[in-house]
Amino acid sequence: KQEVTQIPAALSVPEGENLVLNCSFTDSAIYNLQWFRQDPGKGLTSLLLIQSSQREQTSGRLNASLDKSSGRSTLYIAASQPGDSATYLCAVSPLQGGSEKLVFGKGTKLTVNP
Amino acid sequence: DTEVTQTPKHLVMGMTNKKSLKCEQHMGHRAMYWYKQKAKKPPELMFVYSYEKLSINESVPSRFSPECPNSSLLNLHLHALQPEDSALYLCASSQYPANTEAFFGQGTRLTVV
């Protein structure tokens, strides 16, 4: 059974700092991995999608990497801003057991202090 | 337009009420999903519709009844809910059922009293 773990559970940084969020998964048989942002009480906003054949994706100040063989992904946020404060979730789409399902980690709550 | 629209944003209902949640997307996506999210927990999959047919039901109690009237609309009919069903209900869609990016709506905050 696929399990997704995110470390740390919470992170507080000063504005302007570069930071890395970690995601690990137990089964490397995945279609893709997706990073989401969630503001309190709101829906999920898709940030980046990495296909299993890709190593990284970039969007603005965000860079996500994928090492499928080791079951790890990182989300790098450059020059963090208070507006980046949110919970960040990673999710994998498993090859087996129903690829329609997204298996989520519990998220990392990020606070960027002005 | 990468928008999934959910209505209502907030809903308070009694345990004997019948209500419906609605979800709409105009991206031509052929897969639509209902997720349930409790506070400080990740979303949990409830139902998947692929090409307007129910493909996955994650053993959800029958007091939740999904419906997909057409490829753009997804409803969740609610009846005889319990207070523990109070949660954020999220709708999502993707171009195909597998291996494509999922887009989520802003959710309906449901409170059962």
Short mmCIF file of C-alpha atoms in Angstrom, two decimals:
data_model
loop_
_atom_site.label_atom_id
_atom_site.label_comp_id
_atom_site.label_asym_id
_atom_site.label_seq_id
_atom_site.Cartn_x
_atom_site.Cartn_y
_atom_site.Cartn_z
CA LYS A 1 0.00 0.00 0.00
CA GLN A 2 1.38 3.38 -1.05
CA GLU A 3 2.18 5.75 1.80
CA VAL A 4 3.29 9.36 1.46
CA THR A 5 5.20 11.19 4.17
CA GLN A 6 5.99 14.87 4.37
CA ILE A 7 8.71 16.33 6.55
CA PRO A 8 8.65 18.66 8.38
CA ALA A 9 5.03 18.91 9.52
CA ALA A 10 5.50 22.63 10.13
CA LEU A 11 8.13 25.17 9.17
CA SER A 12 8.57 28.82 10.11
CA VAL A 13 11.08 30.99 8.23
CA PRO A 14 11.87 34.69 7.86
CA GLU A 15 10.92 36.43 4.66
CA GLY A 16 13.47 36.12 1.86
CA GLU A 17 14.80 32.74 2.90
CA ASN A 18 15.11 29.86 0.43
CA LEU A 19 13.52 26.67 1.72
CA VAL A 20 12.96 23.02 0.87
CA LEU A 21 9.93 20.87 1.61
CA ASN A 22 10.32 17.12 1.52
CA CYS A 23 8.01 14.35 0.35
CA SER A 24 8.72 10.62 0.37
CA PHE A 25 6.67 7.70 -0.92
CA THR A 26 7.00 3.98 -0.30
CA ASP A 27 6.20 2.54 -3.75
CA SER A 28 8.11 3.87 -6.76
CA ALA A 29 5.45 2.57 -9.18
CA ILE A 30 3.76 5.91 -9.82
CA TYR A 31 2.37 7.77 -12.81
CA ASN A 32 3.20 11.19 -11.44
CA LEU A 33 3.64 13.34 -8.36
CA GLN A 34 1.80 16.59 -7.80
CA TRP A 35 2.45 19.44 -5.36
CA PHE A 36 -0.50 21.48 -4.08
CA ARG A 37 -0.95 24.54 -1.93
CA GLN A 38 -3.88 24.91 0.45
CA ASP A 39 -4.85 28.08 2.29
CA PRO A 40 -6.88 27.66 5.50
CA GLY A 41 -10.44 26.52 4.79
CA LYS A 42 -9.87 26.68 1.04
CA GLY A 43 -9.44 24.24 -1.80
CA LEU A 44 -6.20 22.93 -3.25
CA THR A 45 -4.23 24.88 -5.82
CA SER A 46 -2.06 22.81 -8.15
CA LEU A 47 1.52 24.06 -8.15
CA LEU A 48 3.54 21.54 -10.14
CA LEU A 49 3.03 18.14 -11.73
CA ILE A 50 6.03 15.89 -12.35
CA GLN A 51 5.56 12.86 -14.58
CA SER A 52 7.38 9.69 -13.53
CA SER A 53 9.81 10.05 -16.45
CA GLN A 54 10.77 13.60 -15.45
CA ARG A 55 13.37 14.76 -12.92
CA GLU A 56 12.12 18.26 -12.20
CA GLN A 57 9.62 20.99 -13.00
CA THR A 58 9.86 24.72 -12.48
CA SER A 59 7.28 27.47 -12.15
CA GLY A 60 8.45 30.92 -11.13
CA ARG A 61 10.09 30.72 -7.69
CA LEU A 62 9.11 27.06 -7.33
CA ASN A 63 11.17 24.07 -8.35
CA ALA A 64 10.11 20.49 -7.73
CA SER A 65 12.37 17.50 -8.18
CA LEU A 66 11.59 13.81 -8.35
CA ASP A 67 13.84 10.84 -7.63
CA LYS A 68 11.48 7.97 -8.32
CA SER A 69 13.95 5.20 -7.54
CA SER A 70 14.53 6.49 -4.02
CA GLY A 71 10.92 7.54 -3.52
CA ARG A 72 11.63 11.20 -2.87
CA SER A 73 10.52 14.59 -4.07
CA THR A 74 11.46 18.07 -2.93
CA LEU A 75 9.76 21.41 -3.42
CA TYR A 76 12.20 24.31 -3.42
CA ILE A 77 10.81 27.79 -2.79
CA ALA A 78 13.18 30.66 -3.55
CA ALA A 79 13.07 34.03 -1.85
CA SER A 80 10.06 33.18 0.30
CA GLN A 81 7.32 35.79 0.87
CA PRO A 82 4.61 36.10 3.54
CA GLY A 83 2.08 35.27 0.82
CA ASP A 84 3.68 31.84 0.52
CA SER A 85 2.30 30.96 3.96
CA ALA A 86 0.01 27.95 3.48
CA THR A 87 -0.06 24.18 3.80
CA TYR A 88 1.80 22.36 1.04
CA LEU A 89 0.63 18.87 0.10
CA CYS A 90 2.26 16.34 -2.17
CA ALA A 91 0.31 13.52 -3.77
CA VAL A 92 1.23 10.57 -5.96
CA SER A 93 -0.84 8.79 -8.57
CA PRO A 94 -0.06 5.08 -8.15
CA LEU A 95 0.32 2.75 -11.12
CA GLN A 96 -1.50 -0.03 -9.36
CA GLY A 97 -4.62 -0.16 -7.23
CA GLY A 98 -6.47 2.52 -9.15
CA SER A 99 -4.50 5.20 -10.91
CA GLU A 100 -7.43 7.56 -10.52
CA LYS A 101 -6.61 7.84 -6.85
CA LEU A 102 -4.28 10.46 -5.48
CA VAL A 103 -2.47 9.40 -2.33
CA PHE A 104 -1.73 12.46 -0.24
CA GLY A 105 0.82 13.23 2.43
CA LYS A 106 -0.32 15.04 5.57
CA GLY A 107 1.24 18.27 4.41
CA THR A 108 3.78 20.81 5.61
CA LYS A 109 2.39 23.99 7.16
CA LEU A 110 4.65 26.86 6.10
CA THR A 111 4.73 30.23 7.83
CA VAL A 112 6.83 33.01 6.31
CA ASN A 113 7.35 35.85 8.78
CA PRO A 114 7.71 39.45 7.54
CA ASP B 1 -9.52 28.55 -17.67
CA THR B 2 -8.44 26.02 -15.06
CA GLU B 3 -11.38 26.54 -12.75
CA VAL B 4 -13.56 24.10 -10.88
CA THR B 5 -16.56 25.84 -9.34
CA GLN B 6 -18.34 24.49 -6.28
CA THR B 7 -21.62 25.68 -4.76
CA PRO B 8 -22.54 26.48 -2.11
CA LYS B 9 -19.39 27.64 -0.31
CA HIS B 10 -20.95 26.98 3.09
CA LEU B 11 -23.86 24.74 4.10
CA VAL B 12 -25.48 24.06 7.45
CA MET B 13 -27.99 21.24 7.52
CA GLY B 14 -29.93 19.25 10.06
CA MET B 15 -29.69 15.49 10.31
CA THR B 16 -33.10 15.05 8.67
CA ASN B 17 -32.47 17.42 5.78
CA LYS B 18 -31.76 16.63 2.15
CA LYS B 19 -29.29 18.86 0.35
CA SER B 20 -27.01 18.75 -2.68
CA LEU B 21 -23.51 19.96 -3.41
CA LYS B 22 -22.72 21.03 -6.95
CA CYS B 23 -19.52 21.09 -8.96
CA GLU B 24 -18.90 22.39 -12.46
CA GLN B 25 -15.92 22.49 -14.82
CA HIS B 26 -15.62 23.68 -18.39
CA MET B 27 -12.15 22.37 -19.20
CA GLY B 28 -13.43 19.35 -21.11
CA HIS B 29 -12.14 17.04 -18.39
CA ARG B 30 -13.46 13.49 -18.48
CA ALA B 31 -12.76 12.54 -14.87
CA MET B 32 -14.37 14.16 -11.83
CA TYR B 33 -13.87 13.42 -8.15
CA TRP B 34 -15.35 14.02 -4.72
CA TYR B 35 -12.99 14.25 -1.75
CA LYS B 36 -13.73 14.76 1.94
CA GLN B 37 -11.29 16.64 4.15
CA LYS B 38 -11.44 16.86 7.93
CA ALA B 39 -9.55 19.54 9.81
CA LYS B 40 -5.76 19.18 9.72
CA LYS B 41 -6.01 16.01 7.62
CA PRO B 42 -5.28 15.37 3.94
CA PRO B 43 -8.18 14.92 1.49
CA GLU B 44 -9.75 11.47 1.33
CA LEU B 45 -11.17 10.16 -1.92
CA MET B 46 -14.90 9.38 -1.93
CA PHE B 47 -15.97 8.88 -5.55
CA VAL B 48 -14.52 8.96 -9.06
CA TYR B 49 -16.48 9.44 -12.26
CA SER B 50 -14.71 8.49 -15.49
CA TYR B 51 -16.44 9.44 -18.73
CA GLU B 52 -19.64 10.12 -16.74
CA LYS B 53 -19.70 6.66 -15.18
CA LEU B 54 -19.00 5.90 -11.54
CA SER B 55 -15.68 4.08 -11.50
CA ILE B 56 -14.67 4.22 -7.85
CA ASN B 57 -16.73 4.29 -4.66
CA GLU B 58 -14.45 4.18 -1.64
CA SER B 59 -17.01 2.36 0.50
CA VAL B 60 -18.83 5.60 1.21
CA PRO B 61 -22.07 5.33 3.25
CA SER B 62 -25.26 5.46 1.19
CA ARG B 63 -26.30 8.73 2.82
CA PHE B 64 -23.90 10.24 0.26
CA SER B 65 -25.15 9.77 -3.30
CA PRO B 66 -23.12 11.06 -6.27
CA GLU B 67 -24.54 11.96 -9.63
CA CYS B 68 -22.91 13.02 -12.90
CA PRO B 69 -25.65 14.51 -15.15
CA ASN B 70 -23.18 15.38 -17.92
CA SER B 71 -19.46 15.71 -18.53
CA SER B 72 -19.30 19.18 -16.94
CA LEU B 73 -21.38 18.65 -13.82
CA LEU B 74 -21.02 16.60 -10.68
CA ASN B 75 -23.46 16.55 -7.78
CA LEU B 76 -23.29 15.04 -4.32
CA HIS B 77 -26.70 14.42 -2.76
CA LEU B 78 -26.81 14.37 1.02
CA HIS B 79 -29.48 12.76 3.19
CA ALA B 80 -29.69 11.85 6.87
CA LEU B 81 -26.16 12.94 7.62
CA GLN B 82 -24.48 12.69 10.99
CA PRO B 83 -22.54 15.42 12.83
CA GLU B 84 -19.31 13.52 12.11
CA ASP B 85 -19.92 14.12 8.41
CA SER B 86 -19.12 17.79 8.95
CA ALA B 87 -16.07 18.53 6.80
CA LEU B 88 -14.77 20.37 3.75
CA TYR B 89 -16.01 18.63 0.60
CA LEU B 90 -13.77 19.11 -2.40
CA CYS B 91 -14.51 18.48 -6.03
CA ALA B 92 -11.71 17.91 -8.52
CA SER B 93 -11.34 17.16 -12.21
CA SER B 94 -8.63 15.94 -14.56
CA GLN B 95 -8.41 15.56 -18.29
CA TYR B 96 -8.38 11.78 -18.07
CA PRO B 97 -8.81 9.41 -15.12
CA ALA B 98 -5.12 8.66 -14.86
CA ASN B 99 -1.79 10.35 -15.23
CA THR B 100 -3.02 13.91 -15.66
CA GLU B 101 -3.02 17.00 -13.50
CA ALA B 102 -5.87 17.31 -11.00
CA PHE B 103 -7.60 20.65 -10.43
CA PHE B 104 -9.60 21.27 -7.29
CA GLY B 105 -12.47 23.57 -6.46
CA GLN B 106 -12.60 25.82 -3.40
CA GLY B 107 -14.75 23.37 -1.51
CA THR B 108 -18.02 23.40 0.38
CA ARG B 109 -17.75 23.73 4.14
CA LEU B 110 -20.51 21.45 5.47
CA THR B 111 -21.76 21.57 9.02
CA VAL B 112 -24.31 18.99 10.19
CA VAL B 113 -26.27 20.00 13.30
#
